[in-house]
XYZ file of C-alpha atoms in Angstrom:
745
model
C 110.099 126.352 63.400
C 113.784 124.053 63.187
C 116.050 126.502 63.405
C 114.233 127.858 66.356
C 113.860 124.953 68.153
C 117.165 123.990 66.803
C 118.436 126.887 68.983
C 115.965 126.694 71.764
C 117.556 123.042 72.373
C 120.776 123.991 72.583
C 120.175 126.953 74.848
C 118.533 124.888 77.022
C 121.120 122.380 76.693
C 124.004 124.592 77.684
C 122.029 126.556 80.252
C 120.445 123.435 81.754
C 120.739 124.986 85.618
C 118.763 128.109 84.986
C 116.215 125.753 82.782
C 115.976 123.162 85.781
C 115.800 126.043 88.164
C 112.522 127.185 86.653
C 110.435 124.292 86.554
C 111.463 123.214 89.899
C 110.561 126.416 90.658
C 106.787 126.340 89.077
C 106.667 123.222 90.299
C 106.823 124.201 93.737
C 105.099 127.396 93.435
C 101.965 124.741 92.066
C 102.504 122.504 95.016
C 102.449 125.318 96.984
C 98.779 126.865 96.030
C 97.708 123.792 95.564
C 98.290 122.529 99.277
C 96.858 125.786 100.622
C 94.154 126.462 97.857
C 90.249 125.870 99.726
C 88.799 122.863 99.267
C 86.813 121.782 96.247
C 83.249 122.614 96.800
C 80.358 121.623 94.506
C 80.733 121.410 90.921
C 77.714 122.495 89.184
C 76.458 120.701 86.424
C 74.620 122.563 84.197
C 73.371 122.301 80.083
C 72.660 125.095 79.224
C 69.704 125.263 76.190
C 68.047 122.035 77.440
C 64.553 121.835 78.963
C 65.794 120.010 82.129
C 68.053 122.943 82.784
C 65.387 125.500 82.367
C 63.136 123.743 84.435
C 65.447 123.542 87.557
C 66.495 127.577 86.784
C 63.239 128.144 87.290
C 62.625 125.845 90.358
C 65.100 127.970 91.673
C 63.109 131.165 91.052
C 59.466 130.250 92.477
C 60.259 128.184 94.973
C 63.125 130.024 96.871
C 65.003 128.511 100.120
C 64.399 124.677 98.141
C 67.772 124.187 98.697
C 67.361 122.126 95.122
C 70.997 121.470 94.739
C 71.628 119.905 98.429
C 72.334 116.375 99.071
C 69.668 114.028 99.369
C 69.834 110.780 101.026
C 67.172 107.451 101.135
C 67.432 105.269 104.336
C 66.002 102.621 103.088
C 64.848 100.256 105.201
C 63.680 95.822 105.266
C 62.013 93.966 107.578
C 62.933 90.536 108.242
C 61.771 87.577 107.149
C 58.124 86.874 107.889
C 58.047 90.256 109.416
C 56.352 93.907 108.152
C 57.853 97.510 108.830
C 54.689 98.145 110.501
C 55.682 95.818 113.777
C 55.738 97.994 116.659
C 59.444 96.652 117.085
C 60.426 97.750 113.399
C 58.519 101.234 113.851
C 60.339 101.784 116.853
C 63.745 101.647 115.536
C 62.579 103.581 112.603
C 61.462 106.168 114.171
C 63.951 106.216 116.381
C 66.341 106.495 113.549
C 64.240 109.518 112.615
C 64.396 111.348 115.078
C 68.300 111.055 115.262
C 68.834 111.803 111.812
C 66.706 114.990 112.305
C 69.437 116.215 114.864
C 72.036 116.908 112.451
C 73.395 120.256 111.912
C 73.446 120.588 107.766
C 69.484 118.611 108.132
C 67.284 120.475 106.174
C 64.409 118.361 106.856
C 63.920 114.460 107.110
C 60.280 112.561 105.736
C 59.197 110.261 108.075
C 58.093 106.752 106.335
C 54.769 106.121 108.217
C 53.499 109.455 107.884
C 54.773 110.200 104.162
C 53.093 106.693 102.496
C 56.984 105.584 101.688
C 56.342 102.236 102.704
C 55.248 99.370 99.957
C 52.343 97.850 99.633
C 53.744 94.593 101.127
C 54.858 96.408 104.238
C 57.993 94.792 103.642
C 60.104 98.025 103.311
C 60.038 101.630 103.603
C 62.611 104.331 103.418
C 63.082 108.108 105.220
C 64.312 110.401 103.004
C 67.123 112.956 104.154
C 67.487 116.559 102.476
C 70.581 118.489 103.542
C 71.292 122.187 103.186
C 74.657 121.740 100.868
C 76.313 119.111 98.608
C 77.785 116.113 98.876
C 80.756 116.754 98.716
C 80.464 119.977 100.823
C 78.672 117.595 103.993
C 81.195 117.625 106.526
C 82.676 114.047 107.792
C 80.605 114.191 111.061
C 76.811 114.681 109.254
C 78.072 111.513 107.508
C 79.036 109.439 110.009
C 75.974 110.389 112.055
C 74.038 109.452 108.490
C 75.876 106.293 109.118
C 75.939 105.595 112.846
C 72.018 105.719 112.657
C 71.459 103.547 109.847
C 73.750 101.182 111.879
C 71.716 101.676 115.435
C 69.208 100.217 112.701
C 70.663 97.210 111.338
C 71.315 96.392 115.081
C 67.791 96.464 115.797
C 67.253 93.701 113.264
C 66.288 95.572 110.120
C 67.991 95.221 106.948
C 69.518 98.896 106.108
C 70.939 100.629 103.175
C 71.927 104.008 102.275
C 70.998 105.900 98.574
C 71.159 109.571 97.200
C 74.835 111.348 97.402
C 75.203 112.032 100.563
C 77.910 109.613 101.182
C 79.330 110.818 97.644
C 83.143 109.808 97.405
C 85.674 111.865 95.426
C 86.819 108.221 93.284
C 90.226 106.989 93.399
C 92.358 105.437 90.759
C 93.338 102.731 92.971
C 97.009 100.959 92.418
C 96.944 99.472 88.530
C 98.196 103.165 87.870
C 100.948 102.599 89.464
C 101.386 99.456 87.286
C 100.900 101.517 84.441
C 103.619 103.472 85.261
C 105.979 100.460 86.245
C 105.386 99.173 82.426
C 105.821 102.477 81.028
C 109.290 101.981 82.812
C 110.132 98.638 81.404
C 109.444 100.251 77.953
C 111.605 102.762 77.995
C 114.887 100.305 79.402
C 113.762 98.367 76.778
C 113.766 100.793 74.162
C 116.900 102.932 75.333
C 119.252 100.041 77.275
C 119.844 102.225 79.917
C 118.322 103.579 82.689
C 119.636 106.744 82.661
C 117.847 107.108 79.622
C 114.668 105.657 79.925
C 114.046 107.848 83.537
C 114.206 111.162 81.148
C 110.869 110.622 79.812
C 109.222 109.555 83.074
C 110.814 112.314 85.404
C 109.686 115.238 82.928
C 106.420 113.495 82.507
C 106.034 113.129 86.442
C 106.859 116.757 86.545
C 105.097 118.071 84.069
C 101.932 116.328 85.092
C 102.645 117.848 88.995
C 102.435 121.534 87.561
C 99.422 120.960 85.879
C 97.452 118.968 88.731
C 98.543 120.999 91.362
C 97.438 124.153 89.036
C 93.492 122.361 88.909
C 93.612 121.673 92.503
C 94.490 125.287 93.258
C 92.109 126.284 90.835
C 89.261 123.791 91.671
C 87.512 125.919 93.942
C 87.344 128.876 91.735
C 86.531 127.522 88.557
C 83.889 124.759 90.398
C 86.412 121.649 88.622
C 85.390 118.936 90.095
C 87.765 115.704 90.876
C 87.185 114.412 87.382
C 89.085 116.792 86.073
C 92.434 116.315 87.989
C 92.595 112.491 86.923
C 91.547 113.317 83.312
C 94.128 115.696 83.228
C 96.760 113.355 84.630
C 95.952 110.654 82.234
C 96.145 112.056 79.234
C 99.250 114.707 80.729
C 101.451 111.623 82.228
C 100.989 109.657 78.412
C 101.501 112.477 76.006
C 104.562 113.815 78.069
C 105.785 110.274 78.472
C 105.921 110.311 74.519
C 106.687 113.515 73.392
C 110.380 113.209 75.695
C 110.393 109.784 74.391
C 110.758 111.054 71.083
C 113.581 113.502 71.249
C 115.937 111.699 73.638
C 115.676 108.859 70.491
C 116.018 111.770 67.911
C 119.430 112.437 70.263
C 120.591 109.155 70.156
C 119.980 108.889 66.716
C 121.966 112.189 66.296
C 124.665 111.264 67.955
C 124.899 107.731 66.823
C 125.369 110.106 63.088
C 128.959 111.325 65.060
C 127.584 114.837 66.655
C 128.509 116.295 69.348
C 126.281 116.220 72.420
C 125.155 119.867 72.767
C 124.354 119.573 68.676
C 123.033 116.784 68.888
C 120.071 118.172 71.570
C 119.939 121.316 68.934
C 118.949 119.143 66.216
C 116.721 116.503 68.398
C 114.114 119.272 69.488
C 114.619 121.583 66.001
C 113.201 117.753 64.228
C 111.590 115.333 66.718
C 110.478 118.871 68.460
C 108.795 120.570 65.607
C 106.602 117.057 65.545
C 105.846 117.163 69.415
C 104.395 121.353 68.838
C 102.284 119.806 66.039
C 101.621 116.269 67.313
C 100.614 118.972 71.026
C 98.906 120.876 68.825
C 96.273 118.170 67.767
C 95.468 117.110 70.766
C 94.981 120.851 72.412
C 92.735 121.601 69.280
C 90.477 118.327 70.383
C 90.758 118.837 73.601
C 89.160 122.741 73.729
C 87.006 122.155 70.554
C 84.774 120.269 73.473
C 83.568 123.310 74.009
C 81.380 123.239 71.156
C 78.953 120.709 72.755
C 78.223 123.884 74.754
C 78.445 121.311 78.411
C 80.208 123.818 80.923
C 81.672 121.106 82.821
C 83.004 119.261 80.038
C 84.915 121.886 78.630
C 85.933 123.192 81.771
C 87.815 119.144 81.313
C 88.812 119.728 78.102
C 90.179 123.070 78.433
C 91.907 122.101 81.622
C 93.392 118.395 79.746
C 95.044 120.902 77.369
C 96.501 123.088 79.312
C 98.748 119.929 80.542
C 99.582 118.853 77.218
C 100.700 122.175 76.437
C 102.567 121.984 79.709
C 103.955 118.572 78.153
C 105.185 119.767 75.418
C 107.009 122.672 76.410
C 108.933 120.744 78.646
C 109.800 118.279 76.399
C 111.154 121.334 74.284
C 113.528 123.095 77.504
C 113.230 120.275 80.532
C 114.274 117.183 78.255
C 117.922 118.841 76.610
C 118.889 120.008 79.251
C 117.908 116.728 81.352
C 120.351 115.438 79.032
C 123.195 118.192 79.274
C 123.507 116.879 82.763
C 123.258 113.317 81.604
C 126.027 113.346 79.624
C 127.850 110.745 78.264
C 125.964 108.154 80.230
C 122.771 108.632 77.434
C 124.392 106.533 74.775
C 124.153 106.888 70.993
C 121.619 104.576 69.277
C 122.773 100.975 68.854
C 125.214 101.451 71.672
C 123.072 99.981 74.555
C 125.427 99.858 76.990
C 125.614 96.803 79.719
C 122.584 96.796 80.912
C 121.112 95.054 77.784
C 124.296 93.783 75.984
C 126.965 95.238 73.535
C 124.482 96.865 71.455
C 124.363 96.973 67.672
C 127.457 98.738 67.006
C 129.184 95.616 68.838
C 127.415 93.176 67.009
C 127.862 95.201 62.951
C 131.802 94.976 63.917
C 131.485 90.988 64.414
C 130.137 91.335 61.160
C 132.714 92.952 59.694
C 135.713 90.026 61.285
C 133.070 87.655 59.976
C 133.240 88.492 56.835
C 131.333 92.009 55.943
C 128.322 90.933 56.218
C 125.246 93.863 56.753
C 123.702 93.162 59.939
C 120.460 92.044 59.919
C 117.647 94.578 59.413
C 115.380 95.783 62.541
C 111.710 94.802 62.740
C 110.693 97.951 61.298
C 112.226 97.516 57.836
C 111.134 94.207 57.544
C 107.965 94.950 58.696
C 107.731 97.955 56.737
C 109.008 95.702 53.380
C 106.551 93.418 53.659
C 103.661 95.893 53.631
C 105.134 97.592 50.649
C 105.482 94.499 49.018
C 101.794 93.237 49.817
C 100.121 96.450 50.051
C 96.730 95.838 49.224
C 96.326 92.869 50.947
C 97.562 94.477 54.425
C 94.941 97.173 53.945
C 91.846 94.829 53.468
C 92.913 92.858 56.190
C 93.821 96.132 58.372
C 89.982 97.566 57.276
C 88.148 94.761 57.617
C 89.267 93.740 61.154
C 88.646 97.278 62.482
C 85.315 97.097 60.407
C 84.470 93.517 62.876
C 85.627 95.316 65.774
C 83.468 98.138 65.287
C 79.987 96.182 64.648
C 78.862 96.517 68.306
C 79.092 100.019 68.465
C 75.800 99.717 66.143
C 73.649 98.641 69.737
C 75.556 101.569 71.648
C 72.787 103.023 74.201
C 73.778 105.820 75.925
C 72.922 107.273 79.488
C 74.310 108.240 82.578
C 75.336 106.452 85.477
C 73.331 106.034 88.455
C 73.171 104.345 91.926
C 72.137 101.324 89.502
C 75.593 101.093 87.690
C 77.500 101.112 90.798
C 79.071 97.765 92.466
C 76.931 95.234 93.725
C 78.880 95.097 97.321
C 78.284 99.714 97.629
C 75.627 100.726 99.955
C 73.940 102.752 97.245
C 73.302 99.890 94.821
C 72.055 97.569 97.602
C 69.324 101.020 98.617
C 68.781 100.647 94.529
C 68.030 97.461 94.469
C 65.422 98.001 97.827
C 63.465 100.427 96.341
C 63.292 99.065 93.005
C 61.882 95.356 94.890
C 59.249 97.357 96.997
C 58.429 100.693 94.752
C 59.533 99.144 91.422
C 62.160 100.130 89.354
C 61.474 103.723 88.031
C 60.630 104.761 91.588
C 64.682 105.273 91.355
C 64.268 107.861 88.547
C 61.457 109.886 89.570
C 60.393 112.457 86.821
C 59.565 116.073 87.863
C 56.762 118.081 86.513
C 57.070 122.012 86.697
C 54.051 123.922 85.495
C 54.336 127.095 85.261
C 50.851 129.078 85.056
C 51.998 132.573 85.314
C 50.558 133.542 82.207
C 48.194 131.753 82.987
C 43.915 133.202 84.284
C 43.227 129.776 86.250
C 46.698 128.159 87.241
C 44.854 125.644 89.433
C 42.866 123.875 87.071
C 45.714 123.885 84.717
C 47.765 122.525 87.063
C 44.801 119.911 87.561
C 44.705 119.279 83.586
C 48.557 118.417 83.341
C 48.250 115.737 86.293
C 45.268 113.926 84.971
C 47.001 113.666 81.478
C 50.199 112.708 82.404
C 48.039 110.029 84.830
C 46.445 108.741 81.295
C 50.343 108.146 79.792
C 51.719 104.516 79.405
C 54.944 103.925 81.763
C 53.353 105.901 84.562
C 53.063 104.109 87.825
C 52.105 106.805 89.952
C 51.198 110.689 90.237
C 51.551 112.952 93.135
C 49.341 116.115 93.486
C 50.327 119.448 92.668
C 52.751 121.332 94.807
C 52.235 124.803 94.150
C 54.637 127.565 95.708
C 53.712 130.369 97.499
C 51.948 132.926 94.729
C 50.561 129.965 93.181
C 51.782 130.197 89.354
C 54.282 127.311 89.545
C 53.653 123.702 90.645
C 55.772 120.846 91.127
C 54.446 117.667 89.649
C 56.556 114.057 90.972
C 55.743 111.068 88.440
C 57.081 107.432 88.976
C 57.713 105.596 85.962
C 57.335 102.168 85.513
C 60.677 101.204 84.047
C 63.814 101.721 84.930
C 65.626 105.080 84.907
C 67.809 104.256 81.859
C 65.816 102.398 79.445
C 63.879 103.809 76.370
C 60.334 103.558 77.767
C 61.030 106.275 80.397
C 62.565 107.972 77.586
C 59.219 107.801 75.716
C 57.495 108.954 78.552
C 59.858 111.644 78.927
C 58.682 112.887 75.583
C 55.320 111.728 75.771
C 54.535 114.558 79.205
C 56.357 117.221 76.954
C 54.186 116.427 74.161
C 51.023 116.614 76.036
C 53.164 119.904 77.490
C 53.226 121.796 74.295
C 49.178 121.151 73.777
C 47.926 122.268 77.061
C 50.569 126.085 76.390
C 49.103 125.820 72.682
C 45.559 126.650 74.476
C 46.100 127.587 77.935
C 49.758 129.415 77.449
C 51.037 127.862 80.608
C 54.384 126.166 80.076
C 54.653 122.285 80.991
C 58.486 121.373 81.492
C 60.050 117.989 83.310
C 63.027 117.494 84.904
C 65.070 115.572 87.463
C 68.235 113.546 86.962
C 66.494 111.120 84.538
C 65.312 113.929 82.343
C 68.529 116.091 82.817
C 70.095 112.235 81.703
C 68.221 112.600 78.422
C 68.614 116.067 77.458
C 72.632 115.448 78.002
C 73.111 112.344 75.381
C 70.416 113.901 73.133
C 72.270 117.464 73.254
C 75.510 115.416 72.788
C 74.559 113.506 70.185
C 73.551 116.932 68.389
C 76.898 118.186 68.598
C 78.967 115.306 67.710
C 78.803 116.036 63.929
C 79.620 119.844 64.156
C 82.793 118.843 66.612
C 84.136 116.501 64.318
C 83.813 118.792 61.583
C 85.326 121.249 63.837
C 88.100 119.338 65.425
C 89.446 117.346 62.255
C 88.770 120.380 60.161
C 90.969 122.541 62.046
C 93.693 119.415 61.907
C 93.101 118.754 58.793
C 94.264 121.938 57.844
C 97.087 122.477 60.434
C 98.738 118.460 58.935
C 98.307 120.167 55.351
C 100.661 122.752 56.569
C 102.941 119.735 57.922
C 102.535 117.521 55.170
C 102.329 119.494 52.665
C 100.241 117.345 51.192
C 96.543 116.635 50.533
C 95.968 113.145 50.356
C 98.129 112.296 53.694
C 96.044 113.895 55.865
C 93.048 113.099 54.110
C 93.960 108.975 54.849
C 94.972 110.428 58.449
C 92.023 111.729 58.877
C 90.152 108.900 57.456
C 92.693 106.261 59.430
C 91.231 107.797 62.809
C 87.667 107.344 61.907
C 88.286 103.398 61.667
C 90.191 103.297 64.747
C 87.035 105.360 66.871
C 84.947 103.088 65.988
C 86.056 99.937 66.360
C 87.302 101.725 70.045
C 83.538 102.482 70.776
C 82.484 98.660 69.168
C 85.124 97.375 71.806
C 83.844 100.061 74.727
C 80.153 98.563 73.912
C 81.133 95.123 74.213
C 82.388 95.106 77.514
C 80.404 97.658 79.075
C 77.185 97.730 77.898
C 77.263 93.640 76.342
C 79.406 92.240 79.329
C 82.200 90.738 77.620
C 85.215 90.095 79.808
C 83.805 92.265 82.091
C 85.268 90.063 84.944
C 88.639 90.855 83.813
C 87.749 94.585 83.513
C 86.138 94.931 87.236
C 83.110 95.908 85.493
C 80.290 94.332 88.173
C 77.568 96.003 86.541
C 77.102 96.713 82.695
C 74.404 99.202 81.025
C 74.429 101.628 78.933
C 77.537 103.227 78.063
C 78.112 107.014 79.332
C 76.890 109.752 77.326
C 80.026 111.616 76.892
C 82.069 108.773 75.887
C 81.334 108.493 72.295
C 83.006 112.846 71.538
C 85.308 112.725 74.340
C 86.586 109.526 72.915
C 86.690 111.620 69.210
C 87.951 114.383 70.631
C 90.741 112.584 72.701
C 91.572 110.011 70.401
C 91.587 112.283 67.475
C 94.913 114.650 68.980
C 96.313 110.951 70.401
C 96.477 109.801 66.672
C 97.675 112.923 65.116
C 100.729 111.960 67.329
C 101.801 109.014 66.134
C 100.889 109.884 62.204
C 103.221 113.227 62.626
C 105.946 111.357 64.375
C 106.216 108.185 61.992
C 104.737 110.076 58.456
C 107.633 113.210 59.429
C 110.328 110.324 58.671
C 109.149 109.494 55.709
C 108.719 112.999 54.359
C 111.544 113.709 55.754
C 113.553 110.388 53.703
C 111.452 111.552 50.623
C 112.416 115.019 50.743
C 115.927 114.179 51.113
C 115.414 112.383 47.732
C 114.439 108.543 48.097
C 111.489 106.983 46.414
C 108.353 106.751 47.849
C 108.546 103.046 48.244
C 111.846 103.500 50.305
C 110.592 106.856 51.878
C 107.941 104.400 53.805
C 110.868 102.109 54.531
C 113.208 104.175 55.701
C 110.676 105.976 57.876
C 109.960 102.657 59.511
C 113.392 101.682 60.000
C 113.998 105.399 62.369
C 110.113 105.432 63.457
C 108.281 101.840 64.158
C 110.813 101.164 67.544
C 109.863 103.979 68.860
C 106.230 104.870 67.797
C 105.584 100.541 68.830
C 107.842 101.945 72.446
C 105.486 104.908 72.725
C 101.701 103.036 71.889
C 102.544 100.708 74.801
C 103.217 103.220 77.016
C 100.192 105.315 76.394
C 97.906 101.719 76.440
C 99.885 101.483 79.802
C 99.128 103.848 81.040
C 95.290 104.685 80.341
C 94.939 100.671 81.275
C 96.076 101.606 84.402
C 92.790 103.578 85.336
C 90.850 100.556 84.621
C 91.140 99.907 88.169
C 89.528 103.310 89.472
C 86.368 103.294 91.550
C 84.526 105.716 89.472
C 83.099 104.532 86.855
C 83.336 107.386 83.982
C 87.301 107.262 84.646
C 87.238 103.215 84.204
C 85.539 103.196 80.825
C 87.725 106.304 79.912
C 90.662 104.042 80.646
C 89.696 100.812 78.735
C 88.391 102.938 75.515
C 91.498 105.123 75.442
C 93.727 102.320 76.031
C 91.844 99.984 73.361
C 91.371 102.986 70.914
C 95.638 103.218 70.974
C 95.964 99.973 70.266
C 93.697 99.885 67.140
C 95.241 103.303 65.863
C 98.824 102.617 66.445
C 99.567 99.243 65.387
C 96.552 98.482 63.126
C 95.879 102.125 61.545
C 99.433 103.864 61.705
C 101.730 100.694 61.126
C 99.353 98.480 58.944
C 96.960 101.030 56.830
C 98.930 103.868 56.494
C 102.070 102.553 54.682
C 99.944 100.356 52.802
C 98.348 103.212 51.279
C 101.258 105.112 50.795
C 102.861 102.044 48.671
C 99.617 101.797 46.800
C 100.254 106.147 46.322
C 103.624 106.743 45.439
C 104.634 110.098 44.505
C 100.623 110.706 44.392
C 100.793 110.672 48.155
C 102.583 114.000 48.782
C 101.288 115.746 45.670
C 100.397 119.083 46.583
C 98.846 122.237 44.248
C 101.456 124.584 43.109
C 99.023 127.699 44.190
C 98.432 125.986 47.366
C 102.321 125.414 48.096
C 103.177 129.161 47.551
C 100.362 129.830 49.949
C 100.579 127.933 52.309
C 103.535 128.614 55.343
C 106.906 126.892 55.521
C 107.136 125.731 58.582
C 110.368 122.589 58.496
C 108.953 119.910 60.324
C 111.695 117.386 58.327
C 114.723 120.209 59.700
C 115.477 120.852 55.823
C 116.998 124.273 57.406
C 119.026 122.414 59.568
C 121.385 120.670 57.032
C 123.591 122.843 56.464
C 123.777 124.277 60.113
C 127.154 122.683 61.383
C 128.592 122.827 64.603
C 130.997 125.570 62.733
C 127.860 127.702 63.700
C 128.377 127.243 67.600
C 130.314 130.981 68.182
C 127.346 132.540 65.787
C 124.361 130.866 67.939
C 125.868 131.852 71.407
C 126.526 135.171 70.219
C 122.470 135.631 68.711
C 121.317 134.243 71.845
C 123.105 136.552 73.912
C 121.817 139.268 71.761
């Protein structure tokens, strides 16, 4: 592989005009596709294999035309202090609002509070339910304006009016903090390279890759039903890995220049060595993201595949566009140690000064000094790192999972204020009613079955209200609405769902009628359970495949094993931090978290996938340098020090850049994106600076030569991918003419 990538790097360096033209053409093509694509429609959220989804599908079959996926709105009214909603003036204002709402072209129905029993017992709060023919993302702006205008008229009449539901659903935005993240990345690159040109290359290539990836997702969003969250996630991960992959190749290029090689040769060797690490690091990320398909949640699968595609683009751009741009940059990208005027004269000037003052050796860099300390005190460093991560992971034991609803919205939003008003007037469970679907098609007395199910639910704990059964036209299926006493995300509501299902199992055994529970609350419960059940198989699949891949890369058993165990430490610590901030409320004000609550159901399995891929990035980049030194004859301890000498600075810069990019998404208006941004940023911190920079060298120092042990039979069976670039040692500048001839043919 190293030889192939070496030739690819030199070819891209020489034919830089052609390579740049290809990527610009692809970016233009993707941009045109995104601009001309139809707007994304509704994003179907189906959970195959769950009872809630089965009930939803049954509703569409037995209640045709009910627009089960149409947008809904609850216009909540509250009377002024000392007044009732039944007072003549207030009632007239509400009825005027209901009449205005019913005139909308996309409105399917509007329920009057006074005829639909939608006034609270104390008479101070009422609500009107509005149902639309299309989903919230498909509603026209005029329809949303009419909804808000009708509410404003009621406010002008003296009522407090708030709007809940998904009719006012907006496309999430990430805020300006992502720009700050990119700015931090730029500063880190300038400090690392000491040159604006060298620092600009990783940023430029990463932006091109993300532009192609996100534009492609936008172009396909309507056809593949991709949500807005998919493109944000792809941008987040693609930008982070794109900068990092280009950073590693540019750093290796400068190191090759410092060895005295010509620029084309240096570009080839940079792609042949660091590029090999980029390929395998990218493969681990792609495996982790595509592996999300094992969960069998279509939305999560699409998110993973889209992000994996963006990562794959970042890898190819790093292998081709980076050497091409290095060819354009020429002498403006200086050898390692020669930083130029921006940040001083650099290490070479310091070396010459040292020669004039007696020939003393220049001071070792920070990475070398740290590696020497770890090698001298490996057990102490190992224990300190493990205990620290273990302490950070403690909050993860209190992890509660759920999906966000209006109750998790900021208190400044009308959706959240409507949620609070409904809880005040009708109880906390009113915001998460359960829909029970009774399929009595195989029963001899369907009506009696409906009554028995309804009576049985009334006798359960935590039930406030049960509506009469509403049968369909054929009379074989009915829906029953159940209002719990507890809020939707509570353990009590989850217990009620299970109790209804257990009671339904008994009725099915006696009558043959099937009782199913659905609705947003039941769907959230089923999603959480499905994700929990899939976590272990997903871990086995992703970690197992990546473990085999790392055995091929490092030709060792213990090094990949240590990498996987270190990842588990970092991901558990990151989950603990997420629980502390988003569930317990620690530092919530600093993070812009206005409302604490359960952690998003997808967070654990998503973090496992993404963090594992990113963790293996640093493992591959750092440890391949150590492996390279060991293969070239150094002792194990010295190989660790050499790896840090050449790789620690770059890995540190890469980690800081990735943390800055992820942290930039904490400013998103979407709670899921905010949580993912924080979780990935803190996970990169734990993994890069505690696991890879402390625990990994400590373990390698303790293992010595055993770390690189591989059974002979396995060594013979494994393909030699030559990540260390051993095959390039004898490939020098004299081979250029031969390589050019091979490329032409």
